[in-house]
Each structure stands twice: as structure tokens, then as C-alpha cells.
Coordinates of C-alpha atoms in Angstrom, one line a residue:
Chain Z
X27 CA -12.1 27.4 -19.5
X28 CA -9.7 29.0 -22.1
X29 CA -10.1 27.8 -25.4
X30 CA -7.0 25.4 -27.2
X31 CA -5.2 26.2 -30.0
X32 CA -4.2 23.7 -32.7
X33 CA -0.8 23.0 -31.0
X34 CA -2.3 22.4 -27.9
X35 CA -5.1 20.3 -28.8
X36 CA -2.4 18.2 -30.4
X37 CA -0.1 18.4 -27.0
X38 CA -3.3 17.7 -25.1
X39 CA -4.3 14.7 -27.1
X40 CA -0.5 13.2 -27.0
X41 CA -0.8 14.1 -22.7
X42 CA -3.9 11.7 -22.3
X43 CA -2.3 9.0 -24.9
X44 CA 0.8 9.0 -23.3
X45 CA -0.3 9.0 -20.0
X46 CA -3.5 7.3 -20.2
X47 CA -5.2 9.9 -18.3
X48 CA -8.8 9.2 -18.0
X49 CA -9.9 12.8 -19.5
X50 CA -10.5 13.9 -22.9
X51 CA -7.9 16.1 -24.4
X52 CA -10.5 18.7 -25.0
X53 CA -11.6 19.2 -21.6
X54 CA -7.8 20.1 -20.2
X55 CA -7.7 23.9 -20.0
X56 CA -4.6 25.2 -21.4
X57 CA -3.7 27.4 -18.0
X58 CA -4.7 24.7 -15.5
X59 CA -1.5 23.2 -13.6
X60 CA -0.2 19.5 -14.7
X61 CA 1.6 18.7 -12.1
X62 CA 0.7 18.3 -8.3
X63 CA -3.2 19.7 -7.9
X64 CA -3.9 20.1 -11.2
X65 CA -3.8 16.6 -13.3
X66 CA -1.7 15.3 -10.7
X67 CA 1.1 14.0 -12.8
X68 CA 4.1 13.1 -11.1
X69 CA 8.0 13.0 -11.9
X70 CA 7.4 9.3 -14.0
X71 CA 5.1 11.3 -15.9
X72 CA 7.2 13.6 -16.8
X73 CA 10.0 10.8 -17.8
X74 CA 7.1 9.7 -19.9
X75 CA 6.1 12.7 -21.8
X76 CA 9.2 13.9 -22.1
X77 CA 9.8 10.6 -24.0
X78 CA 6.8 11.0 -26.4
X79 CA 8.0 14.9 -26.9
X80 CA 11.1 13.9 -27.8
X81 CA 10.2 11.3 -30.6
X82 CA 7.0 12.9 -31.8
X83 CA 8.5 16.6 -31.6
X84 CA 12.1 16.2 -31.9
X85 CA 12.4 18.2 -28.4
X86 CA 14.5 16.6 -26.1
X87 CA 13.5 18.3 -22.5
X88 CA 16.2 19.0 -20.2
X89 CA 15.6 19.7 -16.2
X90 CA 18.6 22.3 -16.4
X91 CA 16.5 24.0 -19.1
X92 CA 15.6 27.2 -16.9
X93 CA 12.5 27.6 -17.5
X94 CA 11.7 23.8 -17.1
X95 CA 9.5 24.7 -14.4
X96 CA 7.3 27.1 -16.1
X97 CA 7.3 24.5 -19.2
X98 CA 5.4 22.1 -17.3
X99 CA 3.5 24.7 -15.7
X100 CA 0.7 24.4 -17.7
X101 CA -0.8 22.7 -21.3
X102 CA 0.0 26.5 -22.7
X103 CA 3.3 26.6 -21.7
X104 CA 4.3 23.3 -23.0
X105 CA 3.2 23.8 -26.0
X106 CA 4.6 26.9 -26.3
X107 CA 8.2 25.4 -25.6
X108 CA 7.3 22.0 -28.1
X109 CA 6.8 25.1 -30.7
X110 CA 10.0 26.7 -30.0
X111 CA 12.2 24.3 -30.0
X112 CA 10.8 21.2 -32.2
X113 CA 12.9 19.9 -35.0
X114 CA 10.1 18.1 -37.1
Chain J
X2 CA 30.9 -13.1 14.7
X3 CA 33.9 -11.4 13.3
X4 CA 34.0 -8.5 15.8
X5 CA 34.7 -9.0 19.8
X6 CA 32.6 -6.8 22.0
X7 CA 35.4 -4.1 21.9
X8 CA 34.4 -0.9 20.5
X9 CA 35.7 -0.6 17.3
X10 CA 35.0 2.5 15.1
X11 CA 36.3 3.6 11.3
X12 CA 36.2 6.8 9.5
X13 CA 33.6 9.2 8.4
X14 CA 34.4 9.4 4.8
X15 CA 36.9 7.0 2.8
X16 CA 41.0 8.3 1.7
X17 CA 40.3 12.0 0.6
X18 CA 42.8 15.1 1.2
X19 CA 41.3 18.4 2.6
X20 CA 41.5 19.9 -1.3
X21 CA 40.0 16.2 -2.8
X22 CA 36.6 16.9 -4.7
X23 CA 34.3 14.7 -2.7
X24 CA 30.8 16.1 -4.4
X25 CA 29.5 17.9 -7.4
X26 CA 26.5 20.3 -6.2
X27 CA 25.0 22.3 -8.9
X28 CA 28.1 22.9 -11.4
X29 CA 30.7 23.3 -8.4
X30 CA 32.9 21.0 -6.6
X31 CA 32.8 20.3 -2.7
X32 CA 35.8 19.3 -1.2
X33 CA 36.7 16.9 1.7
X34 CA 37.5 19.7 3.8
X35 CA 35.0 22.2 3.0
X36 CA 32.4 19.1 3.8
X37 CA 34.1 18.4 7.3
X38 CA 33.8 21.6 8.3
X39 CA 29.9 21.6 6.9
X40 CA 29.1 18.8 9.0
X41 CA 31.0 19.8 11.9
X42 CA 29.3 23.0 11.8
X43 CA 25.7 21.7 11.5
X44 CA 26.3 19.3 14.5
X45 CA 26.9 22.5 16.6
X46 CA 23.7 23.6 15.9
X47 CA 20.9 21.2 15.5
X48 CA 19.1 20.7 18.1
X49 CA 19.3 18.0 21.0
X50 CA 17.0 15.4 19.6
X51 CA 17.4 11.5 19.3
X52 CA 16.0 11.6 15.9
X53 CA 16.2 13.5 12.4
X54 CA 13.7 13.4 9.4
X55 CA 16.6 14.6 6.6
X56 CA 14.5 15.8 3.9
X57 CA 17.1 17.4 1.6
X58 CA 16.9 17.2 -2.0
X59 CA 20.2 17.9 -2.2
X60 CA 22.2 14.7 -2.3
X61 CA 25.2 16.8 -0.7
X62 CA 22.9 18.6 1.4
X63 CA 21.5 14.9 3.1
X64 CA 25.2 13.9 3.2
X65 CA 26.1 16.9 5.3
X66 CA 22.6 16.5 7.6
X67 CA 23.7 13.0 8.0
X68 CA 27.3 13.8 9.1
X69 CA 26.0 16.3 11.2
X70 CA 23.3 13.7 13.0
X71 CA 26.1 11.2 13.1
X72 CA 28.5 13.1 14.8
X73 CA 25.6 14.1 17.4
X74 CA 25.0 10.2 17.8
X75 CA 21.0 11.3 16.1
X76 CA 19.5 8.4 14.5
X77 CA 18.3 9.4 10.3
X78 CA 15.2 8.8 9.5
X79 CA 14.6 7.0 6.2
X80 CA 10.9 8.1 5.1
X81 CA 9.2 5.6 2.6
X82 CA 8.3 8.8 0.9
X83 CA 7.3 12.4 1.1
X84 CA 3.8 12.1 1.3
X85 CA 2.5 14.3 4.1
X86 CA 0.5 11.9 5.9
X87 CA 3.5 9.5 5.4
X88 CA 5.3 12.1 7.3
X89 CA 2.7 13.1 9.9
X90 CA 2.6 9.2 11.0
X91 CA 6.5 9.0 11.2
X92 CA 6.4 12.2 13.4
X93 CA 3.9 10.6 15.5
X94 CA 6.1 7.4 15.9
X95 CA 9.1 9.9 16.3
X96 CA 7.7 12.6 18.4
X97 CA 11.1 14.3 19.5
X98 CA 12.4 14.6 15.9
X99 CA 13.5 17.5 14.1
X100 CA 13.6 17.9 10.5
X101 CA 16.4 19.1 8.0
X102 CA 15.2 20.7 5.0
X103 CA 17.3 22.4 1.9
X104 CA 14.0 24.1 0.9
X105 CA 12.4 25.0 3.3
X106 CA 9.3 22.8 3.9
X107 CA 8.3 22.4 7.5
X108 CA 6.4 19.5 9.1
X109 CA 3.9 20.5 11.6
X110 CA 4.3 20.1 15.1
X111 CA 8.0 19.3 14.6
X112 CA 11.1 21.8 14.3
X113 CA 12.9 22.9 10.9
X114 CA 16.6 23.3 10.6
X115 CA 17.8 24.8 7.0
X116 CA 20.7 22.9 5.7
X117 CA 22.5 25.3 2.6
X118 CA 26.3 24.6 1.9
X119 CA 27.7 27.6 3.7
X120 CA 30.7 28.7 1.6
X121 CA 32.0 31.0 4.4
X122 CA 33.0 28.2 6.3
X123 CA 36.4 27.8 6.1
X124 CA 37.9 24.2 5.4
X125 CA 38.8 22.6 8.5
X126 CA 42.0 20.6 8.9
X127 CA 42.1 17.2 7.6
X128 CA 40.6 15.2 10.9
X129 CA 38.6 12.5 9.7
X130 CA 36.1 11.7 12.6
X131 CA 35.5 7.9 13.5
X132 CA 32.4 6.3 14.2
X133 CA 31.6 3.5 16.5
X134 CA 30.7 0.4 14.2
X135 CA 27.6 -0.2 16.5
X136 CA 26.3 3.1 16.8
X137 CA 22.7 3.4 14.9
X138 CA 22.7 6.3 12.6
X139 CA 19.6 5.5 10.3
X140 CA 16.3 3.4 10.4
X141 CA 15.0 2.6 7.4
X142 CA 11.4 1.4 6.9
X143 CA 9.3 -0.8 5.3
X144 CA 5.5 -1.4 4.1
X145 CA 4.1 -3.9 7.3
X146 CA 1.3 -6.4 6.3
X147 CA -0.7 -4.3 8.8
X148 CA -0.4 -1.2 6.8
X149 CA 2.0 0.6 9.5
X150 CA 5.9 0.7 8.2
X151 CA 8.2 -1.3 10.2
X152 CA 11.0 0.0 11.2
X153 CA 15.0 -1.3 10.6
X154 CA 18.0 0.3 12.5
X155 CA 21.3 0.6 10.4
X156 CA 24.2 0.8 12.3
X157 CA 27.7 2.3 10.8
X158 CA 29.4 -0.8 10.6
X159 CA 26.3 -2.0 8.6
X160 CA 26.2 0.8 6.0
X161 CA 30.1 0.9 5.4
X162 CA 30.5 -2.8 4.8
X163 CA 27.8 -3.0 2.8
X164 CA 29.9 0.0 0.4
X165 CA 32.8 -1.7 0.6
X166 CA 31.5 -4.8 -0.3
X167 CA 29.3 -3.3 -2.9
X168 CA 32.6 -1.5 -4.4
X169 CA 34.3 -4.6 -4.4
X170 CA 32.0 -6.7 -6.4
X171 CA 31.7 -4.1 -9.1
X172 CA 35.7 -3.8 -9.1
X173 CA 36.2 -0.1 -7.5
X174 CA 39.5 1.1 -6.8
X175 CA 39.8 3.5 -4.3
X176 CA 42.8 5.4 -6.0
X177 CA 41.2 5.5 -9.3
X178 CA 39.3 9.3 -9.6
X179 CA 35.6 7.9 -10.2
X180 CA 32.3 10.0 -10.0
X181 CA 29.0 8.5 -9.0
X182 CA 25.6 9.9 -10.5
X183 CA 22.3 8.6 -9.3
X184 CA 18.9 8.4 -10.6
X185 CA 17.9 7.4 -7.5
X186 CA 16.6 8.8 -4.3
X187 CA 18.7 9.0 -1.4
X188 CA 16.4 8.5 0.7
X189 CA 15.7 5.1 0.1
X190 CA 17.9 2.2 1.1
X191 CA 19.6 1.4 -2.0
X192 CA 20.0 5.0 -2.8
X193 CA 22.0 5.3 0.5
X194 CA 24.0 2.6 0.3
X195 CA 24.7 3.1 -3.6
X196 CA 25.1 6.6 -4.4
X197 CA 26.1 8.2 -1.2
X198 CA 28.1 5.5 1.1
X199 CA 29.4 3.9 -1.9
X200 CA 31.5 7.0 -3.2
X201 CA 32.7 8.3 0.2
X202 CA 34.0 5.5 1.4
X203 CA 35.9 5.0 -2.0
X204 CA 37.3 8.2 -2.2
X205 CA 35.4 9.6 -5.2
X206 CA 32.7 12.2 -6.2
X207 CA 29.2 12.4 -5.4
X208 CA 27.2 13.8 -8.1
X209 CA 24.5 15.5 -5.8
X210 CA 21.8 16.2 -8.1
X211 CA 19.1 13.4 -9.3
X212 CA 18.8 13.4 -13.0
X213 CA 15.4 12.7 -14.4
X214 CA 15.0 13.1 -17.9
X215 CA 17.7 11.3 -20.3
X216 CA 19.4 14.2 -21.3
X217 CA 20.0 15.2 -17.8
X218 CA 21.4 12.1 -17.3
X219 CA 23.8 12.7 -20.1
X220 CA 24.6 16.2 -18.7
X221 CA 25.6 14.8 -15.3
X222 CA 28.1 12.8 -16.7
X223 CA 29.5 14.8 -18.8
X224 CA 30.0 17.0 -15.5
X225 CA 32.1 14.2 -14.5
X226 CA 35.5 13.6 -14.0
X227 CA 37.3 10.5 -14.9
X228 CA 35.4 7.3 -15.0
X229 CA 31.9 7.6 -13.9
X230 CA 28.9 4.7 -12.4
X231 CA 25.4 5.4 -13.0
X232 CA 22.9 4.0 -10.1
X233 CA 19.9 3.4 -11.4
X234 CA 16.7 1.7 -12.0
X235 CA 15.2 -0.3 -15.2
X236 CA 12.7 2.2 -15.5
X237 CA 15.6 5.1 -16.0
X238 CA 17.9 2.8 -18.0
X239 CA 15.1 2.1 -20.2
X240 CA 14.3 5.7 -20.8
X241 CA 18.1 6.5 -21.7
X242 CA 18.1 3.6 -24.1
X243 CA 14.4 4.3 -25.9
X244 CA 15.8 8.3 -26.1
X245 CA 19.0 6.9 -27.5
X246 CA 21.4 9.5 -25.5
X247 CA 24.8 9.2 -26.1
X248 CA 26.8 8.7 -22.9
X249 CA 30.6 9.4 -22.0
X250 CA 33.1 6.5 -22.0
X251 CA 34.6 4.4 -19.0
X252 CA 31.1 4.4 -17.1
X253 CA 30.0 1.2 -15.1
X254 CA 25.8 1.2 -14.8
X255 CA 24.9 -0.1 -11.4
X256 CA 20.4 -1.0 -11.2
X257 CA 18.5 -2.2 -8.7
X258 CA 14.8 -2.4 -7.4
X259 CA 13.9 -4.6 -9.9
X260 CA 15.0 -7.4 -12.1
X261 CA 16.4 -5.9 -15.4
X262 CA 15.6 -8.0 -18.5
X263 CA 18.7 -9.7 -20.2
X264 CA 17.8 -8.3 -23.6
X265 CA 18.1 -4.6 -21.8
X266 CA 20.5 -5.8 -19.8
X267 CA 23.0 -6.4 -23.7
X268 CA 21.4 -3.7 -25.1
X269 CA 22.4 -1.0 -22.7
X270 CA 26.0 -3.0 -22.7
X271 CA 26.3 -2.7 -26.1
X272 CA 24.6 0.8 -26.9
X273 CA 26.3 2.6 -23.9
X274 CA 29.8 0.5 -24.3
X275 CA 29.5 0.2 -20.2
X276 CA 29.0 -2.6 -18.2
X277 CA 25.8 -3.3 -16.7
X278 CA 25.6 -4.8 -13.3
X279 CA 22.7 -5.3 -10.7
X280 CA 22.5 -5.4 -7.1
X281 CA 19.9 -7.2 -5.4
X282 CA 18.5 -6.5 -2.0
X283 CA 16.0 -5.6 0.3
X284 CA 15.8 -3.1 3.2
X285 CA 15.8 -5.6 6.3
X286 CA 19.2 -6.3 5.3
X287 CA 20.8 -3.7 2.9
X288 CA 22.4 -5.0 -0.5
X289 CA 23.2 -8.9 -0.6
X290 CA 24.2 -10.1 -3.6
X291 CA 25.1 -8.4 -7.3
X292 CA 25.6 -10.4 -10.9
X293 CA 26.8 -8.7 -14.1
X294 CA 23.3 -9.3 -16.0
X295 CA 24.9 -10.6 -18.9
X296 CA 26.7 -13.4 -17.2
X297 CA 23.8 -14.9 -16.3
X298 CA 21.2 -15.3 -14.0
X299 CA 22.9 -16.3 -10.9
X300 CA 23.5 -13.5 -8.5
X301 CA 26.8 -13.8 -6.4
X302 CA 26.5 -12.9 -2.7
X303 CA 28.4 -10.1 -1.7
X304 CA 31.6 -10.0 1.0
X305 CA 30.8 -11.0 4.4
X306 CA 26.7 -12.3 3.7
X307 CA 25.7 -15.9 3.6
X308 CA 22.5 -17.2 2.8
X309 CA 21.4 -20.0 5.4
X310 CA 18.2 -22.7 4.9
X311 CA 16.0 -21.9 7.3
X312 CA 12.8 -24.7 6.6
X313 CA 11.5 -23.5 3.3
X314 CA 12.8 -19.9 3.0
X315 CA 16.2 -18.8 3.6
X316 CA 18.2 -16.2 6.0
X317 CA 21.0 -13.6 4.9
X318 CA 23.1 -13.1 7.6
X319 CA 26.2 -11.4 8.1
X320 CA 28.4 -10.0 11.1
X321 CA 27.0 -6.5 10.7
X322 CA 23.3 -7.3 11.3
X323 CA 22.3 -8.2 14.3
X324 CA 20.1 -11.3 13.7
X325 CA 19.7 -13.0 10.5
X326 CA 16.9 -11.7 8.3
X327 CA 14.4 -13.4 6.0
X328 CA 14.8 -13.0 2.4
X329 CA 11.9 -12.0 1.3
X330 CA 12.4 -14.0 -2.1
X331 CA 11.9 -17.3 -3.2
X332 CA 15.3 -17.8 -4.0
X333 CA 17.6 -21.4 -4.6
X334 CA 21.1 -21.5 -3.8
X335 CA 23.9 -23.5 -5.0
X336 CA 27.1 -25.1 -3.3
X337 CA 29.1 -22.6 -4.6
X338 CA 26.8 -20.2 -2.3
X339 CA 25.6 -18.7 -6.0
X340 CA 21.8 -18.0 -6.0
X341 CA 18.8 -17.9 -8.1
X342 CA 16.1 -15.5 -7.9
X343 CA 12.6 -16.4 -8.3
X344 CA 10.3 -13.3 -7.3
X345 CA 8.8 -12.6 -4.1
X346 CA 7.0 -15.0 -2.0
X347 CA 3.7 -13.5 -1.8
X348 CA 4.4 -13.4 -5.4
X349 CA 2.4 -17.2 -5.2
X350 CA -0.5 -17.6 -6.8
X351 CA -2.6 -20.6 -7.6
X352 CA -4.3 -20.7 -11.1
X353 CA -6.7 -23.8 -11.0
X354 CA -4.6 -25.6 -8.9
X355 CA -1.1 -25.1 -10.7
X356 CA 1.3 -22.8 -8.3
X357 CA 3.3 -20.2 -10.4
X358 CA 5.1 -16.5 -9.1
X359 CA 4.2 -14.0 -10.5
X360 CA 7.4 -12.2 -10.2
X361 CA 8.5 -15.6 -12.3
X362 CA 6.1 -14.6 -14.9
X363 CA 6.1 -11.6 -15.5
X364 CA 10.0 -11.8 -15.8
X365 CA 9.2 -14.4 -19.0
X366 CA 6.9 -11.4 -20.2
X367 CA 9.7 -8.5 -19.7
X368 CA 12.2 -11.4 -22.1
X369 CA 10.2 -11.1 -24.6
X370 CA 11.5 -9.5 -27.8
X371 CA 9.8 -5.9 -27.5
X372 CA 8.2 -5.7 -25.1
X373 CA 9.6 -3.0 -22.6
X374 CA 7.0 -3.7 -19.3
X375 CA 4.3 -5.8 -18.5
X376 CA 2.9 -7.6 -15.4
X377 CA 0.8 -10.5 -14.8
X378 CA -1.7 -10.1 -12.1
X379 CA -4.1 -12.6 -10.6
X380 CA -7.7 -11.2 -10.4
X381 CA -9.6 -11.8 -6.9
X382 CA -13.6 -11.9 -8.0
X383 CA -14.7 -15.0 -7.8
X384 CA -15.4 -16.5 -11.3
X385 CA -17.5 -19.3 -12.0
X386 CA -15.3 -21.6 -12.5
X387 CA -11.2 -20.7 -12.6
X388 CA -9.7 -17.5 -12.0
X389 CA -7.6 -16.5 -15.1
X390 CA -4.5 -14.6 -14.7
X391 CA -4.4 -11.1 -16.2
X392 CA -1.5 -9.3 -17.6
X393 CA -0.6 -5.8 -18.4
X394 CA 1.8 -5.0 -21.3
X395 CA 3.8 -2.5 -22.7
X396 CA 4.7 -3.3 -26.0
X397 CA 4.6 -0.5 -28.8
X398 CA 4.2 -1.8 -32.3
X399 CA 3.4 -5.6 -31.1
X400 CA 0.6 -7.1 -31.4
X401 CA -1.6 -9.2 -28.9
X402 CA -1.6 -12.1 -31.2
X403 CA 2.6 -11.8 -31.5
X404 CA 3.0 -11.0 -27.4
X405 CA 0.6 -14.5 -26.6
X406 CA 2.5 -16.9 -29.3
X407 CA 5.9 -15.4 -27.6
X408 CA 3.9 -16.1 -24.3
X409 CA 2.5 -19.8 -25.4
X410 CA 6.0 -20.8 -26.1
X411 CA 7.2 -19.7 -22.6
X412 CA 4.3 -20.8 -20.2
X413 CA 2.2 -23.7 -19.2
X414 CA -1.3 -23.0 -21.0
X415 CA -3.3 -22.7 -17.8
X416 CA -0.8 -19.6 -17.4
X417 CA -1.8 -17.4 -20.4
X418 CA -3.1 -14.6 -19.5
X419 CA -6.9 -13.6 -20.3
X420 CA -6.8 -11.3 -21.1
X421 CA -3.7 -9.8 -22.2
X422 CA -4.4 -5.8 -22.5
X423 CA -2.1 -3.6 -24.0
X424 CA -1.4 -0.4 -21.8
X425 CA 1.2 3.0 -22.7
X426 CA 2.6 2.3 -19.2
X427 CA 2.3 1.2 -15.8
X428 CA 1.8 2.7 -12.9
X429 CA 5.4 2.4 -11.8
X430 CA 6.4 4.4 -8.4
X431 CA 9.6 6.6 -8.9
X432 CA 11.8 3.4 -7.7
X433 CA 10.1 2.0 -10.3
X434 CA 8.7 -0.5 -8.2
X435 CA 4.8 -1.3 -8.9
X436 CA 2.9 -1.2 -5.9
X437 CA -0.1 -3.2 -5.5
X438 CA -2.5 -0.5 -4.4
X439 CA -1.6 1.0 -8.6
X440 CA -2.3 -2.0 -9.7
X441 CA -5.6 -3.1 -8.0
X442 CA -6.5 0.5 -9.7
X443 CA -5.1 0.1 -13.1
X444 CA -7.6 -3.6 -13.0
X445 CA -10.5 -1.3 -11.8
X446 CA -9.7 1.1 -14.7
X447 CA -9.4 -1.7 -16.9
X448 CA -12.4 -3.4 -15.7
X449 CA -14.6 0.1 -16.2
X450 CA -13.4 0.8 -19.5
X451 CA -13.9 -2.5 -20.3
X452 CA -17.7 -2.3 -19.3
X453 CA -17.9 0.5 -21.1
X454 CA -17.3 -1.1 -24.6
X455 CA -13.9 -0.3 -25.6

């Protein structure tokens, strides 16, 4: 597995305490799919996380965003959006 | 029985002209006419089948599949959901289906028709088709206690009075430019009725998207024009109101699937500056009954349904459904034909010998101050002596020794739930309904975390 960065081990750790996934933050590889085969989250998930990104990150997610597909992609790509476009 | 045997029919869609706006797909408007000619067009080419599986994500591209099945006298079929071996049993109930997709996803072993809003099509005149008030045109389902969905025919006449009545009740004018947005599925009963037969037969614009996230919803209304309703859930209007996005005047909030809490119910009223209504129903017999939340509890049965006693349990009826159907709630109604709403009826449960719903219960947990979800849940391993109910909570920055004194002050003490566990959210479905198959599994989580020390 590819190793985390700070930003993601912090996205990662707010994923399972959000969500109350049943795996430890450090065991979710930063490439590995979140949606559909990979974690498995579905769309109340994402309402979910999208609320925790909001109010931890200042971020408010948006599905017209264009890339809002890739952004959930992956761990990686997530928090590479959270560290674009946070405001605290 | 209102209607004689005499064929009656009404029109397709409700007082548009051929240049009216009748749906917003992706940024760009869809008028009466160019949708006519849509439908018209796809009825020439689906195939001959008795029954469709419309899959489109599109809210305008279902519209246009269910036109086109209409017009073809095809029957819709109403999938609980998209899961594939959902799908593979309705095909094998409904072997001579066909499937309309806006995708492209096939279903195997039955045919694929693409439905794409074909801009070459030019407008047809304004020649509003009629349908027959008897003929089927969708079949809805539900979950059977023997695991296989049961199936419930809607015929026109059904799914237009329903709209009207619905429109009435939350004060719709047809000659008033309105635009519906829905966080809901389609696909589903309410969804049907509410954000797709609602605004054509009033005249007005569907929104055909499905906003998730709260700023989406925001962004869809501000697509709007004129006065704007929002059909949604408590789950969604929660998430608007815990984001805090701001939304555009003149809107009218419309939920269903679930009881909404009073205190979200002022909240949202007072936040968004919109009124807040709910409808209550069930998918044997469409939308009954709405209530503004905040006027109270009592829900107000809408044009044309009457609840009749029936022993212990009660039967809505009304001319459009062919025999009167079981509510499936406990429910208590008054002269005035205003009802209460108590919860399911398999929400019974029997806690050392005291009988309480659990839908009753957990409705006392949702009032409390701060708490934004919770459910109560009546374990089935025998215990030594009484079974305890359980409850799950949501309840950010409360603690269990606040949520049981709000709890003691609400509920008989044999009632309190041990134990009361604290959870970031429950496993709600995306109609924000909590099925009891996520439930039995968030107790088994519970249960082997809790064996685990934590």
C-alpha cells in the first residue's frame, strides 16, 4: 500500500470518525477507491463527509464541482481538493 | 364511486403552451413542446413490450420514458432500488420487459433502449394527448413479509389525483410560474407523485437533476425561476440546516418518508423563511394526508381519501384505488376526519409486559433538544429476565447523562433505554428510511465492539 501523508492521515482519520467505518485510518490506502468496491460508501456517505469537510475544513463540496468525481475517487484525491480549497 | 363505468381520460401534462418551460435539465430549459415531441418520438420506437424498467437518472429523461410507455399503454416499473439482484428478480417476475437507460447500463437477458433528449426533434404542435383514467401505467412495489416485493398497479387517474390533491393542500396555483427541485428519487413512489406528477400537472418546472450535497441544493434553486418547492426528506433537510446554506426566497419545503421533528420542523421555517409541510403516505395507496409541521401534529387527509375503521386498524380509500387499502400505521382519527400518527404497527413491542411503538418512541427521542437522530430498538436474545430496549443516538456535544434525564422526563421508566449508545450516524437508506436489516447490523457492531472493551 502507498504510504499517507499528514493531510491524509488526518482526512483518513476524520473518514472512519465520521463514518464509523470499522477500519483504522491507517490501513486505508491513499489510491484505493471510496466509493462502490473499494470502502463501499454510498451517496449518504458522502452527505455525511461532505458535512464534516465542510465544518472541520471550511470546504463546502459541490456535485457540479467538475472534478467531483475524481475528488472522491480516492483518499489522495480528497485530500488533495480539502488542501486546495480549505478556508481554515 | 365518483366515476361511472364510462371511459373518461385527462391530459398528459397540466396548462402549458408549446414555448412554456416545463423542465430544467442540466442548465437548460425543456419546453412543453420540445417534451411532446420527445415522448412522441420514443413511443415510436421502443419496442412492443407490456412492461418497462425506466432506469434514467435523469428526472426529465424518466419523464420522457414514462410518456413514451404511456402513450404505448406499457406499464413503468417502479424498482425498490438499483441493486442488481433487485433488478435480476424484477426481470424474472417481468420477463417481457425492456429497459430505458440515460447511461447506458444494460440488464442481462433483457433489452436496452437509450433515452437522451434529442434536440433535433422539432417541437411538435401543441396536442396534449389524453390518457384513460383506468389505464395502468406504473406498479410500484413493496418489501413482502416473505422477502419477495409485492407489487401495486397505479393507474392514471390514481397518479393525477393524487398531484392535484397534493397541490391543493400545499396551496399551488396553477397560473403562478413555480419550479420544483427534489432531493428525492424518482423512482420511488413519493418521488413520482411529488416531484414529477406534481409540477406537470400544475403547469410548472421540473428541476430534473437530484441534488445531494447542500450546496447543490442551493444551486438548484437558484437555477429557478419564480417561486420554488423543495421535496425532500429529514435526512436532506437536516443536512441543509446543520451546513447553514442560505436559500432563495418564496420557496415552500415539501418532506416525506419519515416523521420530521417539530423543533426541525421551526427551525427550517424560521432559518430558511419557507414553510415547511409534510406529506404522509405509503406506497399501497400513494400520498394520504399532509400537515404544516408547525401546526401541529394532526395530519389532514388529502381531497378525495377517507380513512374508514376497519376492527382495530383502519382503511384509506378513495375513488381512484380500486379497493381500500390498509394503512399500515397505527393511526387515530378524529370527527373532523383529522388524524394522528403513531408509528408503524409492527412498530409494537412489548417491554416486560408494557406495550409501546417504537416509531412512538423514538419520535420522543428525535424532540429532544439536540439531538438530530436516534432510534430505539428492541433486542431479541433472550435475557434472563426482561429484555431492555436499546437506543441509538445522534447527538453531537450531548451527553448520555443529559439525553436519559430528557428521556426520563418523556417515558415510562420500564422504557429507558439500556443502554443508550451514542453513534456519528445511522445507517439511514437514501430515502432516509432505516431498514431493519442496517439495524440488526449496527446492534451486531455494537454488540462486538462492545465485547471488545470499548
Amino acid at each position: 500500500m502507498t504510504a499517507q501523508s499528514p493531510i491524509e492521515q488526518e482526512v483518513a482519520q476524520l473518514l472512519v470518525e465520521t463514518l464509523k467505518l470499522k477500519v483504522s485510518a491507517a490501513i486505508i490506502d491513499p489510491v484505493q477507491p471510496l466509493f462502490g468496491d473499494g470502502l463501499g460508501l454510498d451517496s449518504i456517505d458522502a452527505l455525511e463527509l461532505a458535512l464534516a469537510i465542510s465544518k472541520t475544513y471550511g470546504y463546502q463540496l459541490k456535485s457540479s464541482d467538475p472534478d467531483i468525481k475524481v475528488i472522491f475517487s480516492s483518499l489522495r484525491a480528497l485530500a488533495e481538493a480539502i488542501e486546495k480549497n480549505r478556508t481554515k | 364511486m365518483t366515476t361511472s363505468g364510462a371511459m373518461r381520460d385527462t391530459p398528459l401534462i397540466g396548462s402549458y403552451s408549446a414555448d412554456d418551460v416545463l423542465a430544467w435539465e442540466q442548465g437548460r430549459p425543456r419546453t412543453a413542446g420540445q417534451f411532446l415531441a420527445e415522448g412522441s418520438h420514443l413511443a415510436e420506437i421502443v419496442p412492443d413490450r407490456p412492461t418497462v424498467l425506466n432506469l434514467a437518472n435523469s428526472r426529465y429523461e424518466f419523464l420522457v420514458g414514462l410518456a413514451a410507455a404511456i402513450l404505448r399503454r406499457q406499464v413503468t416499473l417502479l424498482p425498490q432500488n438499483r441493486a442488481s439482484e433487485s433488478l435480476r428478480r424484477l426481470v424474472d417476475d417481468y420477463p417481457h420487459s425492456y429497459c430505458l437507460t440515460d447511461q447506458g447500463e444494460t440488464i442481462e437477458g433483457i433489452e436496452s433502449i437509450l433515452v437522451q433528449s434529442q434536440q433535433a426533434i422539432a417541437p411538435c404542435h401543441m396536442k396534449i394527448p389524453r390518457i384513460p383514467i383506468d389505464q395502468v401505467v406504473a406498479i410500484a412495489f413493496t418489501s413482502g413479509s416473505t422477502g419477495r416485493p409485492m407489487p401495486h398497479a397505479k393507474t392514471w387517474g390514481a397518479l393525477t389525483a393524487v398531484a392535484h390533491a397534493t397541490g391543493a393542500s400545499l396551496g399551488i396555483s396553477s397560473r403562478k410560474p413555480l419550479t420544483v427541485v427534489a432531493t428525492v428519487p424518482h423512482h420511488h413512489m413519493f418521488g413520482l407523485e411529488a416531484s414529477v406528477m406534481l409540477p406537470i400537472m400544475h403547469g410548472a418546472v421540473m428541476h430534473a437533476g437530484r441534488p445531494l450535497f447542500p450546496a447543490d441544493v442551493a444551486n438548484a434553486l437558484a437555477e429557478r425561476v419564480g417561486p420554488w418547492i423543495l421535496v425532500t426528506t429529514p435526512l436532506h433537510l437536516r443536512a441543509c440546516l446543520t451546513e447553514g446554506v442560505k436559500l432563495p426566497p418564496a420557496g415552500l419545503i415539501v418532506s416525506a418518508t419519515a416523521p420530521l421533528a417539530l423543533n426541525v420542523a421551526q427551525e427550517a421555517e424560521q432559518y430558511f423563511q419557507a414553510e415547511v409541510h409534510e406529506i404522509f403516505g405509503f406506497a399501497e395507496a400513494g400520498s394520504v394526508a399532509h400537515r404544516r409541521t408547525i401546526n401541529g401534529e394532526q395530519w389532514h387527509p388529502l381531497d378525495g381519501v377517507r380513512l374508514n375503521q376497519d376492527g382495530g386498524s383502519f382503511l384509506a380509500d378513495a375513488w381512484y384505488l380500486p379497493t381500500p387499502v390498509p394503512v399500515p400505521d397505527r393511526i387515530s382519527v378524529n370527527v373532523d376526519g383529522r388524524f394522528s400518527l403513531y408509528g408503524r404497527e409492527a412498530d409494537q413491542v412489548n417491554v416486560a409486559g408494557h406495550r409501546v411503538s417504537l416509531g412512538d418512541l423514538n419520535q420522543k427521542l428525535l424532540g429532544i433538544d439536540g439531538v438530530q437522530d436516534g432510534v430505539f430498538f428492541l433486542p431479541e436474545d433472550e435475557s434472563p429476565l426482561v429484555t431492555r430496549l436499546m437506543a441509538f443516538v445522534v447527538a453531537p456535544g450531548k451527553t448520555n447523562e443529559e439525553i436519559q434525564r430528557a428521556l426520563r422526563r418523556r417515558l415510562a421508566p420500564v422504557f429507558l433505554p439500556r443502554p443508550l449508545v451514542f453513534v456519528p450516524r445511522l445507517p439511514r437508506n437514501e430515502t432516509g428510511k432505516l431498514p431493519r436489516e442496517s439495524l440488526l447490523r449496527l446492534v451486531q457492531e455494537w454488540k462486538e465492539r462492545a465485547d471488545h472493551g470499548f
